[in-house]
Amino acid sequence: MASAASAIYFLNLRGDILLERRYKDDVDREIAESFRDRILNARERDAAAVYGPIRTLGSVTFMYLRHADIYILLLTRSNGNAMLSFQFMTSLVSLFQSYFEGDLTESSIRANFVLMYELLDEVMDYGLPQLTDPAILKTLVFQKGYKADFSSLLGANVSLADAAAKKAKEAAAAANATLSVTGAVSWRREGIKYKRNDIYLDLVEQVNVLMSNNGAVLRNDVVGRIQMKCLLSDMPELRLGLNDQMQDVTFHQCVNLGAYESQKVVTFVPPDGEFELMRYRVNDGITLPFKVLPVINEVGRTKLEANVTVKSTFSNKMMAGPVVVLVPVPDNTASAKMLVTAGRAKYDATKKALVWKITKFAGNAEHTLRAEVALVASTKEKKPWGRPPIQLQFQVPMLSCSGLRVQYLKVVERKLGSAYKAEKWVRKLSKSGDFLIRI
Amino acid sequence: MSDGKYFSTTKRGEIHELKEELRSLDRPKKKDAVKKVIAAMTVGKDVSMLFPDVVNCMQTDDLELKKLVYLYLINYAKTQPDLAIMAVNTFVKDSQDPNPLIRALAVRTMGCIRVDKITEYLCDPLQRCLKDDDPYVRKTAAICVAKLYDINPELVEDRGFLDMLREMLSDANPMVVANALAALQEIQELAGSGGKDLLQMTSQTLNKLLAALNECTEWGQVFILDSLAAYDTRDPRDAEKIAERVLPRLQHVNSAVVLSAVKVILRCMDVVALGPGGGEETIKGWSKKMAPPLVTLLASEPEVQYVALRNINLIVQRRPAILANEVKVFFCKYNDPLYVKMEKLEIMIRLASDKNIDQVLLELKEYAQEVDVDFVRKSVRAIGRCAVALEKATERCINVLLELIQTKVSYVVQEAIIVIKDIFRRYPNQYESIIATLCDNLDSLDEPEAKSSMIWIIGEYAERIDNADELLEAFLETFPEETAMVQLQLLTATVKLFLKKPTESAQKMISAVLSCATNETDNPDLRDRAYIYWRLLSTDPEAAKDVVLAEKPVIADDSSTLDPSLLEQLVSRYLATVAAVYHRPPETFVSRQRMAVTRAEELGSRKFEEDDGATPGTMVSDNNAAAAAGAAAAAVGDLLDLSDASPVPVPPAAAVGAAAATRGLDDLLGGLDLGGPTIRSSIPHIHPAAAAADPFAALANSSPAPISLGISPAALSQLPVLLANPGGVSVQGRLVRQGGQAVYQLALRNDTLAPVDGLMIQTNRNSFGLSPASQVLAVSAPGGVIPPGGLAPVRVPLLVDPSKVTPPPLNTGLQVALRTNQVGVLYFNDTVPLSALTEETGTMEAADFLAAWKTLPPEASTRLPLAVPSAEVAKQRLAAANLFVLAHRQVPATSQDAIYATCRITAGGVGQVLLELKFVAGAGGVDVSVKAERQDVAQLVFDGLPAVLLGAA
């Protein structure tokens, strides 16, 4: 039941195997190759979009996740925990992204295959997920730069005594690392020192909304994250007080869940450096930063008129970053004439949309796009146009749509007491998730 | 610097060059060479010939290089077992290295190398590492025990490793605890459910696990939560204690932790419900805390969402209260992948209530106007299902459907008519006023299902539709060209019209239809039904009225609703697993070999008694008599199935054996049974009680009844799954031997939204040259079309085609391709059971057996890990599989039985096979020796014998 996989494969979109790591002996490369013939090619339509991500052929279960231009594929023969398998795959994606300092793609896999094998050895053993947190693994599997120095040292002609001393030191360091990765405070090691203690806290909110064409809100939520960067000495404990607006919260493993349950205070010993402290979701009491009023009319068979007004509702002291409005048009669009009160608009044939971009959108302002779209009259019986929703993309610094506020952030170091000082920096940002308006 | 460059060496002489570089004294050059080898391995090239050179690089201080060499070893040790022994010394040395990372690496890698010789050397280092000071080494060693058990279970038990694992549950380090637990769970699974309870969970262990839960890694938490969910407690206080400790886990960012925590809490709810006052308040409180995390699961990647949705579907069926107020979060987003949208729709339908139906309908109406045809159809269908489920909302649902019909989009109109027919069947005589609107759209109907739905409506309400006769007449013009589904429906509707309004034109129509259906068609279903009507009408028109116009059973929406016991099992035992995603018990898709062994242990002699009951007083060796008795039982079962609501359990083995013998009888019954299901309901199943209440009513009203042929519906769904394909076409089936040939008994399930037809089958070349007698599948469903939601049985006789035999060694694998018009080609793999190959005439004289035993090459022997209840059972089962027992004796001075048997397999040129079986009745282990002309036959017998001895064949 606990087992998540017998083997893991990375494949490109054609189904060619880029990398494999087998953890049990009951599957082989040939089975993975059948993924191409039997799952990808057996479909007329894009398999990943239409059919679910889990299939059993014979007695082998295929679980796959599409990311960028690759598939990650897990094979198993037992009735394992499927959620564990899929969560493991998503954790792997973020792990590799963190190590590569870029995306996990076909080319980055080829460029880093040695590192990937090394990591795949640590993240899973006999099909059981082990360690996938990048912060923790970086104490075990070093970044490339570090490794290069290390081996060149050994390669050089150091005296035997030096080498022995070096080896003992290395073993001690490794022992330290193993203790910290398996220990109770596995996310932080002892003895960290900084000249100046700094804490950066970013509140990033993603606004998801679905509006009807008359402006009524059909569905609305905010998914927020608190991203932190802690440059702190020793073993400080942080206490974060928030006004309680959240419907559901999930925390980084450093947070004491019991303390939150009883006192509603987020108490934690932070990992060193950057990490995501928590995620939350808010459904009620959301202030939407923008309102959109679209009027889209199909005039006869060859013309479409669009009139889209966007209003900002936040205070005029704030300024939204680039705002992009995507107004969908039918497939048979020939050209579009557009008139805007701000920014620039053009017709993008690949997106099948009018793309209207406003670099700076002030608070409490209103802008309008007027467009006349010429359609190609087709001889065939025309299929009705699906009228996909208008999409809005934006970023508004210093705004929290959910109304969540940081009430306090206290730092306590047991040994140093009040002598321990730390600078705190708090930023806020609201940006668009799925911000959709039906037309 | 990129590793990409290591892939670019494809010139000739590469291997030789690599050999040189591997031997180089220059370290960076050597390391580069190893990287090139690994790169070649990565792209699937065979570099096993470099084995000795790579292993020579193993002794190094460079950890990165060492890891690469170890990786190479894991991949190739099996192909070079003799050379692998070279690595042992380094492994043993590394397992004592001062650096804990190297110690752990050595144990981890050694466990992955499945070479017997290495396994022997693994025990001592493993023993040391299990007691290592360093927790990282201990956590790695714990898992290594499970690996070793997979290779050599006896060794693990002999060395006391299992006890050491159990001790590790008290380790101070939480990750060690979690891994020890996971290792024990894995071993338990390997041992099968017949093995003893390894974990031996006491309240003490429970406390330790709960303590470790707070501190260990996210994955460790999943291991612990899964074992807590398996912990069987009856004490409500215990359950409360566990739940209180697990509740904070719902806040974890890892979806797997959340879902496993949900599973534990759901289980605790069941226990608390047994306590004082039914634990109502407690359950309410927990439910409230569970809803938000379940909703948050939907903020993940679409693949994770899909798994979450399939599980939520189960949770909503089991405990509807938890998400009763959350229907909005299941509304589809425009950009959701189709597979996510479809699952969201299912949950929306389940959560629809009088309170939220207006909102839900508004959404469904919106979806029904999108562009993806499948999604639109399912949305329209969802509106119909809401109408059937919620009486108060029916009128609103109908209004939405009528609005959709006004869009005049052909597939929307047709789908709407199909669901309106279901609404009429649920609420008879309430909404006929809308028939006029439907009749305005007759021209746009071109799909058989929509057509037959409309025809059903006209026939059913013939007395209230003024021009019913004209409408039907228009349909009848194309009668000969219509599909079977529409023809059957037209026939019935015309009879109804005639009985209700016996006008002159109706009379003309009925005689035209009856003569056409009896004289000019090849379809036996249609012909039989027409004859029955004809005779009924000509002998006693009043009786015909009673039968044809009988009151119909009201339908309910139980499509995709699971059987309560299966649901219970899926929620409390299998939540989050693959089984929960498929909504099917795991034995239907997990490897059969493994399951067969466990099942034998589970059922033991009970299974035997059942078999005995089904074949009273038959000769053990006489196949035909046994089959005949089984046939009788099956036939009775079928009869009762028709006349009584409670299905009679037919032992699957008996039913299979009976299939051939009862063909005649079945066709007769099948004719009656099959007459009905030509009109598909978008609500696929009516209550079985209602369906079976009156076979004639079912016939006359065309209620969908399960299609059956040869095998009872119960037995049909018991067939092992060969290809699970939720939302597509799935295949169940098994290979058996019938009438002197191998026969595939298949059942095809169509979970798509459209009828599937044009089925063809082909096998790949295989060791026995098995290939279908006919590539066209004779699906026993009307017109060869499997309706959506339908399960159609099909029998495929296989011939032996010598031109399709693959060269030795023998391999029981069989690759099958299935082609359909709608979903393209499907493939599945199966194994050919021994009992499908052994021939009925394969016996020989005992004297010949002795002579042959002496002359044949030396025997191959093995020990099968299974128990045989008694020698008589073994003989009976061998005989049933055409393994002819020639002699049976007690081995002197032991309690062992020895059985000598033979069989013949012409397919693939296997020839005569001689067997010796030795075992102690009721105890584990059967020693098998096999002699045959060809050496590769033994493995075939070893692989096939367990199924035979377990009576699973």
Short mmCIF file of N, CA, C and O in Angstrom, two decimals, chain B residues 205-235:
data_model
loop_
_atom_site.label_atom_id
_atom_site.label_comp_id
_atom_site.label_asym_id
_atom_site.label_seq_id
_atom_site.Cartn_x
_atom_site.Cartn_y
_atom_site.Cartn_z
N THR B 205 2.52 0.31 20.20
CA THR B 205 3.03 0.71 18.88
C THR B 205 2.23 1.90 18.35
O THR B 205 2.79 2.81 17.76
N LEU B 206 0.94 1.83 18.58
CA LEU B 206 0.07 2.90 18.10
C LEU B 206 0.56 4.25 18.63
O LEU B 206 0.69 5.22 17.89
N ASN B 207 0.85 4.29 19.93
CA ASN B 207 1.31 5.55 20.52
C ASN B 207 2.62 6.01 19.92
O ASN B 207 2.82 7.20 19.69
N LYS B 208 3.50 5.05 19.67
CA LYS B 208 4.79 5.42 19.07
C LYS B 208 4.59 6.01 17.69
O LYS B 208 5.21 7.01 17.33
N LEU B 209 3.72 5.38 16.93
CA LEU B 209 3.48 5.89 15.57
C LEU B 209 2.87 7.28 15.62
O LEU B 209 3.24 8.17 14.86
N LEU B 210 1.91 7.46 16.52
CA LEU B 210 1.28 8.78 16.61
C LEU B 210 2.30 9.83 16.99
O LEU B 210 2.25 10.97 16.53
N ALA B 211 3.27 9.44 17.84
CA ALA B 211 4.30 10.40 18.24
C ALA B 211 5.21 10.72 17.06
O ALA B 211 5.54 11.89 16.82
N ALA B 212 5.58 9.70 16.30
CA ALA B 212 6.47 9.93 15.16
C ALA B 212 5.78 10.74 14.06
O ALA B 212 6.43 11.46 13.31
N LEU B 213 4.47 10.64 14.01
CA LEU B 213 3.70 11.31 12.97
C LEU B 213 3.99 12.81 12.92
O LEU B 213 4.05 13.43 11.87
N ASN B 214 4.16 13.40 14.11
CA ASN B 214 4.38 14.84 14.16
C ASN B 214 5.71 15.26 13.58
O ASN B 214 5.87 16.39 13.16
N GLU B 215 6.68 14.35 13.60
CA GLU B 215 8.04 14.80 13.33
C GLU B 215 8.62 14.31 12.02
O GLU B 215 9.62 14.85 11.56
N CYS B 216 8.07 13.28 11.41
CA CYS B 216 8.79 12.71 10.29
C CYS B 216 8.47 13.43 8.98
O CYS B 216 7.63 14.32 8.93
N THR B 217 9.15 13.02 7.93
CA THR B 217 8.99 13.70 6.64
C THR B 217 7.57 13.49 6.12
O THR B 217 6.84 12.62 6.59
N GLU B 218 7.22 14.26 5.10
CA GLU B 218 5.86 14.18 4.57
C GLU B 218 5.53 12.77 4.09
O GLU B 218 4.44 12.26 4.31
N TRP B 219 6.52 12.10 3.46
CA TRP B 219 6.25 10.76 2.94
C TRP B 219 6.10 9.77 4.08
O TRP B 219 5.26 8.89 4.05
N GLY B 220 6.94 9.94 5.11
CA GLY B 220 6.83 9.09 6.30
C GLY B 220 5.46 9.23 6.93
O GLY B 220 4.88 8.26 7.41
N GLN B 221 4.93 10.45 6.90
CA GLN B 221 3.59 10.65 7.46
C GLN B 221 2.56 9.83 6.69
O GLN B 221 1.63 9.29 7.28
N VAL B 222 2.74 9.75 5.37
CA VAL B 222 1.79 8.95 4.57
C VAL B 222 1.89 7.48 4.97
O VAL B 222 0.87 6.81 5.16
N PHE B 223 3.12 6.98 5.14
CA PHE B 223 3.28 5.57 5.53
C PHE B 223 2.55 5.32 6.85
O PHE B 223 1.83 4.34 7.01
N ILE B 224 2.76 6.23 7.80
CA ILE B 224 2.16 6.04 9.12
C ILE B 224 0.64 6.14 9.03
O ILE B 224 -0.09 5.30 9.56
N LEU B 225 0.14 7.14 8.30
CA LEU B 225 -1.32 7.30 8.19
C LEU B 225 -1.95 6.08 7.52
O LEU B 225 -3.00 5.60 7.96
N ASP B 226 -1.30 5.54 6.50
CA ASP B 226 -1.87 4.37 5.83
C ASP B 226 -1.93 3.17 6.77
O ASP B 226 -2.86 2.37 6.70
N SER B 227 -0.94 3.07 7.65
CA SER B 227 -1.00 1.93 8.56
C SER B 227 -2.03 2.19 9.66
O SER B 227 -2.65 1.26 10.16
N LEU B 228 -2.23 3.45 10.03
CA LEU B 228 -3.28 3.75 11.02
C LEU B 228 -4.65 3.42 10.44
O LEU B 228 -5.54 2.94 11.14
N ALA B 229 -4.80 3.67 9.13
CA ALA B 229 -6.08 3.39 8.50
C ALA B 229 -6.35 1.89 8.48
O ALA B 229 -7.50 1.46 8.46
N ALA B 230 -5.28 1.10 8.48
CA ALA B 230 -5.46 -0.35 8.46
C ALA B 230 -5.66 -0.91 9.87
O ALA B 230 -6.01 -2.06 10.05
N TYR B 231 -5.43 -0.07 10.86
CA TYR B 231 -5.55 -0.53 12.26
C TYR B 231 -7.01 -0.75 12.60
O TYR B 231 -7.84 0.15 12.43
N ASP B 232 -7.30 -1.95 13.06
CA ASP B 232 -8.68 -2.34 13.28
C ASP B 232 -9.05 -2.13 14.73
O ASP B 232 -8.70 -2.93 15.58
N THR B 233 -9.74 -1.06 15.01
CA THR B 233 -10.16 -0.86 16.39
C THR B 233 -11.68 -0.83 16.45
O THR B 233 -12.34 -0.39 15.53
N ARG B 234 -12.23 -1.28 17.55
CA ARG B 234 -13.68 -1.24 17.73
C ARG B 234 -14.05 -0.25 18.82
O ARG B 234 -15.20 -0.02 19.11
N ASP B 235 -13.01 0.31 19.46
CA ASP B 235 -13.25 1.13 20.63
C ASP B 235 -13.39 2.59 20.22
O ASP B 235 -12.45 3.21 19.74
#
